XYZ file of C-alpha atoms in Angstrom:
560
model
C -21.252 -7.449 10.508
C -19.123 -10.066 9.191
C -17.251 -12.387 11.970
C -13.601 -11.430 12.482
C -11.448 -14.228 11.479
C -9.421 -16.099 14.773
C -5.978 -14.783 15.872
C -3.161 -16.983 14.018
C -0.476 -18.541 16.777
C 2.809 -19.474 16.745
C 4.992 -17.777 13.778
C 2.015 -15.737 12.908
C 1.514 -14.165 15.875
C 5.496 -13.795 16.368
C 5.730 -11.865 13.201
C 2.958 -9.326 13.923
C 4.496 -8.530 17.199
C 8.166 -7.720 15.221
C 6.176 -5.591 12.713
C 4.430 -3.485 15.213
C 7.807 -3.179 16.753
C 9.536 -1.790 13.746
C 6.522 0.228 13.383
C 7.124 1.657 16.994
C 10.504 2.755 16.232
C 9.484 4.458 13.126
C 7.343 6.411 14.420
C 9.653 7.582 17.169
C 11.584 9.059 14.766
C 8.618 10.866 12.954
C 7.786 12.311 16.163
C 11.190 13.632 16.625
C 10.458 15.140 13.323
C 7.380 16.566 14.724
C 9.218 17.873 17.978
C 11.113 19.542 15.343
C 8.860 21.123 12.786
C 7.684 23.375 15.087
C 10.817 25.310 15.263
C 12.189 24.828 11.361
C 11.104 27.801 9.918
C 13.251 29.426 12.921
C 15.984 27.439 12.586
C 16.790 27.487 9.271
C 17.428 31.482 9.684
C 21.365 31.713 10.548
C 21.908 31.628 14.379
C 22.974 35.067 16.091
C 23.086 33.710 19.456
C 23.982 30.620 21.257
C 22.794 28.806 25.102
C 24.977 28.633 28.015
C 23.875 25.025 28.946
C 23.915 23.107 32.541
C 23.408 19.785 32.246
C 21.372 19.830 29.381
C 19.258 23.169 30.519
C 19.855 26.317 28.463
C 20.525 29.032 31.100
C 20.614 32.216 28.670
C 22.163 33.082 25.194
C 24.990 35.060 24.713
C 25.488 36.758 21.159
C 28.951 37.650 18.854
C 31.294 39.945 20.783
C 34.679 41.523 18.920
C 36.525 38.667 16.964
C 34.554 35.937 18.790
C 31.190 34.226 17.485
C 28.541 33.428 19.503
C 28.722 29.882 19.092
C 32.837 30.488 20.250
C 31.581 32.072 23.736
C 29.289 29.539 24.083
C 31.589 26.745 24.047
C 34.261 27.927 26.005
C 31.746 28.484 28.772
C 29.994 25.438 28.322
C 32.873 23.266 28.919
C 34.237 24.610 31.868
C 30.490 24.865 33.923
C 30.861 20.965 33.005
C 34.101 20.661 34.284
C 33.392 22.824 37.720
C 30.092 20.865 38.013
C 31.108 17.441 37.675
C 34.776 17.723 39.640
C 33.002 19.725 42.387
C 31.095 18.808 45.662
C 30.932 21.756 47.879
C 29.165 24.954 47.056
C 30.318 26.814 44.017
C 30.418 30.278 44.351
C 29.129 32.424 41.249
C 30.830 36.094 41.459
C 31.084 39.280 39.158
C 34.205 41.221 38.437
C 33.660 44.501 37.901
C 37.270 46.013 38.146
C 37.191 45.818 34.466
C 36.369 47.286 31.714
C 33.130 44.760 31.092
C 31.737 43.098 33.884
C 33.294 39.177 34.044
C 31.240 36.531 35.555
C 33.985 34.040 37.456
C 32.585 30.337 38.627
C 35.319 29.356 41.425
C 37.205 32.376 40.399
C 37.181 30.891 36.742
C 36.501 33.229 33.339
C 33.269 32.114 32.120
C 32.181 35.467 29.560
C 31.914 38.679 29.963
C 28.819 41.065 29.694
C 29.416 43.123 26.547
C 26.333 45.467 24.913
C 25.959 42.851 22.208
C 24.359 41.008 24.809
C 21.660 43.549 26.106
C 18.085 43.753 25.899
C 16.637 47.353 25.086
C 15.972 49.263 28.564
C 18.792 46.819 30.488
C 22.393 48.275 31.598
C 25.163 45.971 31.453
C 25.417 45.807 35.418
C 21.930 44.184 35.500
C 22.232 42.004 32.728
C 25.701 40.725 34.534
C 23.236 40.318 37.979
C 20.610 38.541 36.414
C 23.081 35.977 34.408
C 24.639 35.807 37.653
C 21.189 34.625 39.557
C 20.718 32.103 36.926
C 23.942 30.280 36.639
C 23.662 30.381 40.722
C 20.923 28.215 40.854
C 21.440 26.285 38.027
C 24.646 25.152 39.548
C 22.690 24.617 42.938
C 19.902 22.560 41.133
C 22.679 20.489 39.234
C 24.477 19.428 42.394
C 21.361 18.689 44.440
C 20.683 16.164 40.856
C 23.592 14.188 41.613
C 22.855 13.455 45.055
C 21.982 9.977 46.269
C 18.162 10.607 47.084
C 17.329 12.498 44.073
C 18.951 9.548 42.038
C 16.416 7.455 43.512
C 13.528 9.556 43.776
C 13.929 10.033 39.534
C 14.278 6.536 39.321
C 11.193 5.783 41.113
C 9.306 8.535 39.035
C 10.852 7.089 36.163
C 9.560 3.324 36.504
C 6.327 5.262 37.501
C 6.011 6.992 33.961
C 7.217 4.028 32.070
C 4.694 1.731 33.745
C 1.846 4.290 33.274
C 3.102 4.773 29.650
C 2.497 1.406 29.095
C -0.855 0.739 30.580
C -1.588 3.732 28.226
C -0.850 2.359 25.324
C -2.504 -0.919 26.105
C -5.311 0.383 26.815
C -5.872 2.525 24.024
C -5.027 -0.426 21.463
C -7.809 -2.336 23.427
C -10.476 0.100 23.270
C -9.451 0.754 19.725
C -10.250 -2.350 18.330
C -13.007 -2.881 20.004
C -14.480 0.513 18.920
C -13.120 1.792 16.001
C -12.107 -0.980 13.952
C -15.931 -2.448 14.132
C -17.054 1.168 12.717
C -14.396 0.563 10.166
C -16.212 -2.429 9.094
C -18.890 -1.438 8.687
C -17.826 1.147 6.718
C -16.079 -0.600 4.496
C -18.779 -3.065 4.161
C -21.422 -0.093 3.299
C -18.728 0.926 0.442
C -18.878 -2.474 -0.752
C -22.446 -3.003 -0.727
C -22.950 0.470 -2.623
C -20.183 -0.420 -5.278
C -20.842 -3.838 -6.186
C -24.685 -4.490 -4.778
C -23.596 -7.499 -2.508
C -23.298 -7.786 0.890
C -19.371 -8.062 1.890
C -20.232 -11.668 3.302
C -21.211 -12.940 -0.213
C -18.155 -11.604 -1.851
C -14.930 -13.163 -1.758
C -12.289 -12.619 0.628
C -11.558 -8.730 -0.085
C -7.479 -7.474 0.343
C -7.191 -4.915 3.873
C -9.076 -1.878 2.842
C -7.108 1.379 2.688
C -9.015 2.999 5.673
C -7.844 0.354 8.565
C -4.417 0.329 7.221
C -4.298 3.962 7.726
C -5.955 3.188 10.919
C -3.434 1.173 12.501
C -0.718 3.923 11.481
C -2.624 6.156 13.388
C -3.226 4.258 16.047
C 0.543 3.103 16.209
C 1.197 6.547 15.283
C -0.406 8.044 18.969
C 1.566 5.024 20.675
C 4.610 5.839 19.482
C 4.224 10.020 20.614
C 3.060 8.483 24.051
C 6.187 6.271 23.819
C 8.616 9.218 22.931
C 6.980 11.606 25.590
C 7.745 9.335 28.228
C 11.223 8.545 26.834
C 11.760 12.055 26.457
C 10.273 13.005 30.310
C 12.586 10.318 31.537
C 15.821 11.002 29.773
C 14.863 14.659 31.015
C 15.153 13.770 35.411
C 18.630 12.401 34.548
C 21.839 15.344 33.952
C 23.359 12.522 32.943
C 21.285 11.628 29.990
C 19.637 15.166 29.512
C 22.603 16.083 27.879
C 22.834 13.926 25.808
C 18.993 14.038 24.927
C 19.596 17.783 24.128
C 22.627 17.046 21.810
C 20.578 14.586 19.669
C 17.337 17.090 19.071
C 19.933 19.488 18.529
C 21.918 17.352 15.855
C 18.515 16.505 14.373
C 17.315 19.804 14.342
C 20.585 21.480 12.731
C 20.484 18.348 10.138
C 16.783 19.117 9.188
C 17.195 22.773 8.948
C 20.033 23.067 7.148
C 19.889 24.032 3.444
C 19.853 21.456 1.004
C 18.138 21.860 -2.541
C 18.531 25.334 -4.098
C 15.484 26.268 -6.589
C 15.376 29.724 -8.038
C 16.686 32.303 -5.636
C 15.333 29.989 -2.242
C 17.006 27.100 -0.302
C 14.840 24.767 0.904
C 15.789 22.069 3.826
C 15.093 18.380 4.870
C 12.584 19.500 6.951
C 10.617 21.700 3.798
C 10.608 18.668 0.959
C 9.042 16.392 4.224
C 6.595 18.476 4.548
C 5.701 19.347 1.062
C 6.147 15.178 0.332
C 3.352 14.994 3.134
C 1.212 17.305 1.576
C 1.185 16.204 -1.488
C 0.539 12.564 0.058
C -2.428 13.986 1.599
C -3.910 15.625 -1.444
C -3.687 11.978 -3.283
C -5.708 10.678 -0.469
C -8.025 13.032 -0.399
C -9.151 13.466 -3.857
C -9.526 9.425 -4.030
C -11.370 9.888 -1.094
C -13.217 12.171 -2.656
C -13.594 10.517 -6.059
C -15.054 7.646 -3.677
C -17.538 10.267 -2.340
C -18.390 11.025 -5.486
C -18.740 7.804 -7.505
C -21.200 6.258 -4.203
C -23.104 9.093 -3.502
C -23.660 11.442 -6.134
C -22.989 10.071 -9.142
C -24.886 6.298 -8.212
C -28.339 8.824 -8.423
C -27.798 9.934 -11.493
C -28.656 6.773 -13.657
C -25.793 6.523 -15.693
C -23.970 3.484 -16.395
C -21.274 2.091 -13.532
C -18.160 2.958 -17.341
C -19.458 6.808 -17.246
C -19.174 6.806 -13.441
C -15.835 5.414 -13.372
C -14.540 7.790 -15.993
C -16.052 10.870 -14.015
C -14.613 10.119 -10.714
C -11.346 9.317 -12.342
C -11.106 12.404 -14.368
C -11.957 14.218 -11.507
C -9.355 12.649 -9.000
C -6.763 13.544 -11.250
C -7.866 16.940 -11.923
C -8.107 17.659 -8.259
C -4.311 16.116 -8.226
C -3.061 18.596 -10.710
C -4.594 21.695 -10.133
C -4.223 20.948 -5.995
C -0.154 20.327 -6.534
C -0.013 23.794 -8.474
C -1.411 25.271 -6.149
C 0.662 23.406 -3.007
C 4.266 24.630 -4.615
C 2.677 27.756 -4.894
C 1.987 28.654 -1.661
C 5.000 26.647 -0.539
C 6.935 29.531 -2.109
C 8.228 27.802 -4.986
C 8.263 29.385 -8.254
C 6.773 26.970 -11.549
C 8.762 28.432 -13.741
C 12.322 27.249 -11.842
C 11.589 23.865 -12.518
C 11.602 24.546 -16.464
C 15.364 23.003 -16.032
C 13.968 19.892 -14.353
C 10.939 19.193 -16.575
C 13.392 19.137 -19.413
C 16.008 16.564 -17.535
C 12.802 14.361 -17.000
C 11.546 14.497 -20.547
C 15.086 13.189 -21.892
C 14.312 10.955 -18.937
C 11.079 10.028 -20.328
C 12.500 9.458 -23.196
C 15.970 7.364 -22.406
C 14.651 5.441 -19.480
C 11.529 4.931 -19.347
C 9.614 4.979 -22.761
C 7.326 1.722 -21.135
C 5.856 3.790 -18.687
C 4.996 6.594 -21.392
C 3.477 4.147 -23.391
C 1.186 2.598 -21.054
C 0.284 6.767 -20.155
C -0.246 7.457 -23.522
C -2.637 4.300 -23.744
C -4.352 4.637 -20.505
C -5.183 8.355 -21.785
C -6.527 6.827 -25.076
C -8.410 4.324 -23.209
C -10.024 6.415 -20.814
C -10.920 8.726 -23.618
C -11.533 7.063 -26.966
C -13.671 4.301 -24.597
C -13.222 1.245 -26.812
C -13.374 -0.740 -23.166
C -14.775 0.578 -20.027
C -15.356 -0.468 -16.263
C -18.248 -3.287 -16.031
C -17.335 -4.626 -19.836
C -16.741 -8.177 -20.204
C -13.853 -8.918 -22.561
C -11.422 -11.610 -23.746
C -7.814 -10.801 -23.996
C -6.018 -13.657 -25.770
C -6.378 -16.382 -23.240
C -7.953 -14.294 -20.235
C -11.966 -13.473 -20.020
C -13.351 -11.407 -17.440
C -14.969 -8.227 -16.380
C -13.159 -4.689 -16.802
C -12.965 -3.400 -12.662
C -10.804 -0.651 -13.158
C -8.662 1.679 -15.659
C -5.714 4.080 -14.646
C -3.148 5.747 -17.090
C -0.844 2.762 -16.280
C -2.507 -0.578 -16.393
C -6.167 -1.972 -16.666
C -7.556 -4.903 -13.835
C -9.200 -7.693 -15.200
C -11.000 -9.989 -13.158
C -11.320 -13.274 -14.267
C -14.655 -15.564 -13.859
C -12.361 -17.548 -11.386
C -12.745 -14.298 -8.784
C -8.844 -13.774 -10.158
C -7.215 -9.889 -10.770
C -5.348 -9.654 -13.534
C -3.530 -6.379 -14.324
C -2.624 -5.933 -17.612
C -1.025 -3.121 -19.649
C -2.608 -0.290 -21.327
C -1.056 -1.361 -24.570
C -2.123 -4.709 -24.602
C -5.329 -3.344 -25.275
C -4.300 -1.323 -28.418
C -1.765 -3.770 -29.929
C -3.695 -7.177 -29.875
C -7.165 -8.197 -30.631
C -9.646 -7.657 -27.970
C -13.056 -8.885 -27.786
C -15.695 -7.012 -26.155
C -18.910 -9.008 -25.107
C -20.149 -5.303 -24.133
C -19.098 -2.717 -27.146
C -22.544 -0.492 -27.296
C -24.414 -3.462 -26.923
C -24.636 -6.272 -24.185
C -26.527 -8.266 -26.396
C -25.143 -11.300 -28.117
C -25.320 -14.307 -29.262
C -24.837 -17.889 -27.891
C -24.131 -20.976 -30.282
C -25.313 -24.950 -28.856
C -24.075 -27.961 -30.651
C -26.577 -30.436 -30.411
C -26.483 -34.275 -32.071
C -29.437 -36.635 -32.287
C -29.515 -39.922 -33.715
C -30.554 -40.937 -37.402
C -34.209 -41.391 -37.279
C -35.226 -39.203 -35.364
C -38.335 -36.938 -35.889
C -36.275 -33.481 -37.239
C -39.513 -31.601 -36.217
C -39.756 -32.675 -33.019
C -36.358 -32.106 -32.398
C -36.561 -28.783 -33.690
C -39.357 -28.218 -31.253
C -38.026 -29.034 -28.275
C -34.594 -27.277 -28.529
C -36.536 -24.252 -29.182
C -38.601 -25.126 -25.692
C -35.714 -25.452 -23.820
C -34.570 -22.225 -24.514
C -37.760 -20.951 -23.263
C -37.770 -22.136 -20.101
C -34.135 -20.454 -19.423
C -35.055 -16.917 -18.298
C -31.631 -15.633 -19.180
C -32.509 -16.381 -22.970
C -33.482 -12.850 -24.468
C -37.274 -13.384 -26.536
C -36.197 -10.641 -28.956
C -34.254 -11.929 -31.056
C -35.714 -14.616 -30.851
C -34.624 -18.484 -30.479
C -33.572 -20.319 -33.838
C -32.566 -23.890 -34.178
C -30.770 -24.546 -37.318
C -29.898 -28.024 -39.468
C -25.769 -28.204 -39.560
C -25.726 -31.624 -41.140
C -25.442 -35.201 -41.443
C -22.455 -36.240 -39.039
C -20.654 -39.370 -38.733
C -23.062 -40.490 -35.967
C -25.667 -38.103 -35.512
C -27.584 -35.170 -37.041
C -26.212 -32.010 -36.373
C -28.097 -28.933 -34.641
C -27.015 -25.876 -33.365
C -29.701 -23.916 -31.239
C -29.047 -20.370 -31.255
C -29.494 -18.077 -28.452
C -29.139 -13.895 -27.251
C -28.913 -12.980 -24.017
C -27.548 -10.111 -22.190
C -25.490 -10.772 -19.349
C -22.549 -12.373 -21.522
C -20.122 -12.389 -18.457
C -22.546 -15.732 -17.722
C -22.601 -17.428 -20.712
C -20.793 -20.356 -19.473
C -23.638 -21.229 -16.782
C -26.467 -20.385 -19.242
C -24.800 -23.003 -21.620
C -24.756 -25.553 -18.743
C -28.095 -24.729 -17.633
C -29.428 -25.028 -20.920
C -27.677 -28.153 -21.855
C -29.421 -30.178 -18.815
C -32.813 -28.701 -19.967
C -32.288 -30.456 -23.235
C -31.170 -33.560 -21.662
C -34.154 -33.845 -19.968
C -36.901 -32.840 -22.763
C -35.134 -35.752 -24.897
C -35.560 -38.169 -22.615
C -39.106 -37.100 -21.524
C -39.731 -36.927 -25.932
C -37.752 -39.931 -26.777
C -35.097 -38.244 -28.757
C -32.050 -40.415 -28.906
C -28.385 -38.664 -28.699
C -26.441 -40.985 -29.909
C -22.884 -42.708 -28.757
C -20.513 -42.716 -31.747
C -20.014 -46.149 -33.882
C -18.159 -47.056 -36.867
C -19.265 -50.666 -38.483
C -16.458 -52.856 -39.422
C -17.423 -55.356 -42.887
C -14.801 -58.241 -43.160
C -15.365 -60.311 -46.586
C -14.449 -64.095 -46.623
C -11.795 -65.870 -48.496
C -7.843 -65.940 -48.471
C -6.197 -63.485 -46.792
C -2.887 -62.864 -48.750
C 0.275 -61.401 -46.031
C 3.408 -60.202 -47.222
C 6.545 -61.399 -45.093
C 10.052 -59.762 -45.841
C 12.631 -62.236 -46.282
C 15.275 -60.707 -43.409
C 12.026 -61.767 -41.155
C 12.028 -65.352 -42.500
C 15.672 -65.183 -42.505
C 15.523 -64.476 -38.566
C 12.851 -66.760 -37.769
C 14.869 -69.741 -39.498
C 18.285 -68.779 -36.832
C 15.644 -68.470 -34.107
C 13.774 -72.119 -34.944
C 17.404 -73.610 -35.265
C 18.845 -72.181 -31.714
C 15.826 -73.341 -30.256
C 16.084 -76.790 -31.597
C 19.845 -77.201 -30.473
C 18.849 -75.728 -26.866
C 16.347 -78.434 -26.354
C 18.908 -81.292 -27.655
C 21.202 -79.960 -25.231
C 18.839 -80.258 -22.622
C 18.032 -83.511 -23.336
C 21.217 -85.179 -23.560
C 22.596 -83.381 -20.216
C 19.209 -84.940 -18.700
C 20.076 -88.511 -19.715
């Protein structure tokens, strides 16, 4: 297992611990969206009934009655239990009045709601029902006075310090035991993955970006910190009728706000809380069917023998089958009818084809790539200036990387509008050229000879076709040779041509064949040598002779 590298200080260290902060809060709000979910499909429906609420507690819902909603009846009782409560130390007394024609609950002899037959259960009379909401707002009240007293203040706070310090331990604890257990089985993972996709161990390979996997394992993990984090928030905000309140108003809002209608497809209104979830699961499927294609590529198709291009282009056309005929079948059984979104698929082709005719291009040519084949993954190419080995190709762009360990990510059309050479095209086999120079006089057989040795002794060099050393010409210097070579592995061409070039070094010198240093001889014949001087030259040496001669006179005379 390869050594984990050492925690960074200072900034470093600083920055992480700000990240995994924002992270924190993030994930308190998808929890609330969890909290939530639960209860959308309910929600959404239009409400018929509405809580009585003490401090934060629903009591029992009351439904519409004559001319006033449910939501009406609910308020006007709700705000004067808050009033009575908070304005009131002594007992509160909780009474029926039944000299009417419905029975009235009073608080302090105040109105609260009447029982009407809206608000029955099947079996109940309207006398019980009044009883039993009686009971209830009784001890509510009771409980909500005996929560503002001086030793339950203190006892919550207690628990609550309690909770939050337990909480925390928690959390620390689990991040602890999680890195020492699961992110070591992560590694190892990832390093088997490696090992089956590329045949080296993950220490030999250069440093490798995060893999997917422990990315999506610190969201997890953060993820379980942050429910623990909102559970005790939520338990604590919960001892409080100060804050419970207010803790029940903001699920509320968020709940109402998540619920409510927003897009309108077809004949069916979907909500906030509906395109989440159907963005989630559509996330997921991506995952899984690269996780999947993965699967596939290591441990099926790496038995079947073929080559690492037809591999690639199964698992790939298989991913993105998976994608299509998996996100059919999602908005299917999400409800939504294919045939609504006839009006969008037509905004998005004008789309296509106002906005964004770059990315259709590249589509078109990834589709032509992956199909037609002219390149595939493991090929080693040269793109104008850039050589390297073909790692990957999607319906956008193609990764190159580069014998300097580099990823490049070109376009799709790059490799349909320019010249592209392909060391690999139905053959790996080609061939090497070696300029070689040897000095005049030398032995042309022997040379011959030995070129054709070294190549021998490189095991790289292919026997069939074989070795050939041919006569360029008579250079300036030297005679010209040029060895020619095949092998098969041309992304290492460069570092056969090196090795081969110090095997001929050192059969010349062990043979005696001279390379020689260039030299041009220079042949000077004697007699007059004949110079042409322009006359505005003699005329400037003449001013320069005379202004030297009157400087030195001057000289002179001031000397004597």
């Amino acid at each position: 297992m390869p050594k984990k590298s050492p925690q960074q200080p200072g900034a470093s260290r600083f920055w992480r611990k700000s990240r995994s902060g924002c992270i924190h809060w993030i994930i308190i709000i998808l929890m609330v969206l969890s909290c939530v979910f639960s209860t959308g499909s309910v929600s959404a429906q239009p409400q018929q009934t509405a809580p009585i609420i003490v401090d934060g507690n629903p009591i029992f819902e009351v439904s519409p009655s004559g001319q006033f909603t449910a939501s009406q009846r609910a308020d006007e009782a709700n705000r004067i239990l808050r009033e009575i409560i908070k304005d009131s130390k002594s007992p509160v007394r909780v009474e029926i009045d039944s000299n009417r024609d419905l029975p009235v609950i009073l608080v302090n002899n105040s109105h609260i709601l009447s029982v009407t037959s809206n608000d029955l259960p099947k079996g109940r009379s309207i006398t019980e029902q009044a009883k039993i909401w009686q009971q209830q707002l009784a001890q509510a009240i009771e409980q909500a006075q005996y929560e503002r007293t001086l030793s339950y203040l203190m006892t919550a706070t207690l628990i609550s310090l309690a909770v939050l310090l337990v909480a925390f331990f928690i959390t620390y604890q689990l991040e602890k035991l999680w890195h020492r257990w699961i992110d070591p089985l992560l590694e190892r993972a990832n390093s088997q993955v490696l090992l089956t996709e590329t045949g080296q161990p993950l220490t030999q390979l250069p440093t490798q970006p995060r893999p997917k996997i422990q990315v999506f394992s610190e969201v997890f993990l953060n993820l379980i910190k942050g429910l623990i984090g909102f559970i005790s928030i939520i338990y604590v905000t919960r001892l409080f009728p100060q804050t419970r309140q207010l803790s029940y108003d903001f699920v509320n809002l968020i709940v109402n706000s998540l619920v409510a209608d927003l897009v309108t497809l077809g004949d069916k209104q979907y909500s906030v809380l509906d395109l989440v979830f159907l963005i989630a699961v559509l996330i997921a499927l991506v995952f899984f069917a690269r996780t999947l294609g993965v699967v596939l590529r290591s441990r099926v198709l790496s038995f079947t023998g073929l080559s690492r291009a037809a591999q690639e282009t199964i698992a790939l056309m298989a991913n993105y089958t998976m994608v299509f005929i998996g996100a059919i079948i999602i908005l299917q059984l999400w409800g939504l009818d294919i045939s609504s979104l006839t009006v969008f698929a037509g905004v998005l082709g004008v789309g296509i084809g106002l906005g964004i005719q770059g990315i259709a291009k590249e589509f078109v040519s990834g589709l032509v790539l992956i199909f037609e084949r002219p390149i595939q993954v493991g090929d080693f190419v040269e793109v104008g200036e850039l050589m390297g080995t073909v790692e990957r190709i999607s319906v956008r762009s193609t990764e190159i990387k580069t014998l300097d360990q580099i990823s490049v990510i070109l376009p799709n059309s790059r490799f349909l509008e320019s010249e592209v050479i392909n060391w690999n095209h139905r053959t790996p086999v080609s061939r090497l050229k070696l300029a070689v120079g040897v000095a005049y006089g030398s032995d042309l057989s022997l040379v011959k000879n030995a070129l054709l040795d070294a190549a021998k002794q490189h095991k790289e060099v292919l026997t069939n076709p074989p070795p050939k050393v041919g006569f360029v010409g008579f250079g300036d210097s030297c005679l010209d040779f040029q060895l020619l070579i095949w092998i098969s592995k041309p992304n290492k061409q460069f570092q056969i041509k090196s090795d081969l070039y110090f095997i001929i070094d050192s059969i010349f010198r062990k043979r005696g064949i001279n390379i020689p240093f260039p030299q041009q001889d220079l042949n000077i014949e004697s007699g007059k040598l004949q110079v042409e001087i322009s006359p505005e030259l003699i005329n400037s040496l003449t001013e320069l002779s005379q202004s030297l001669a009157a400087w030195i006179k001057h000289q002179t005379n001031s000397q004597e």
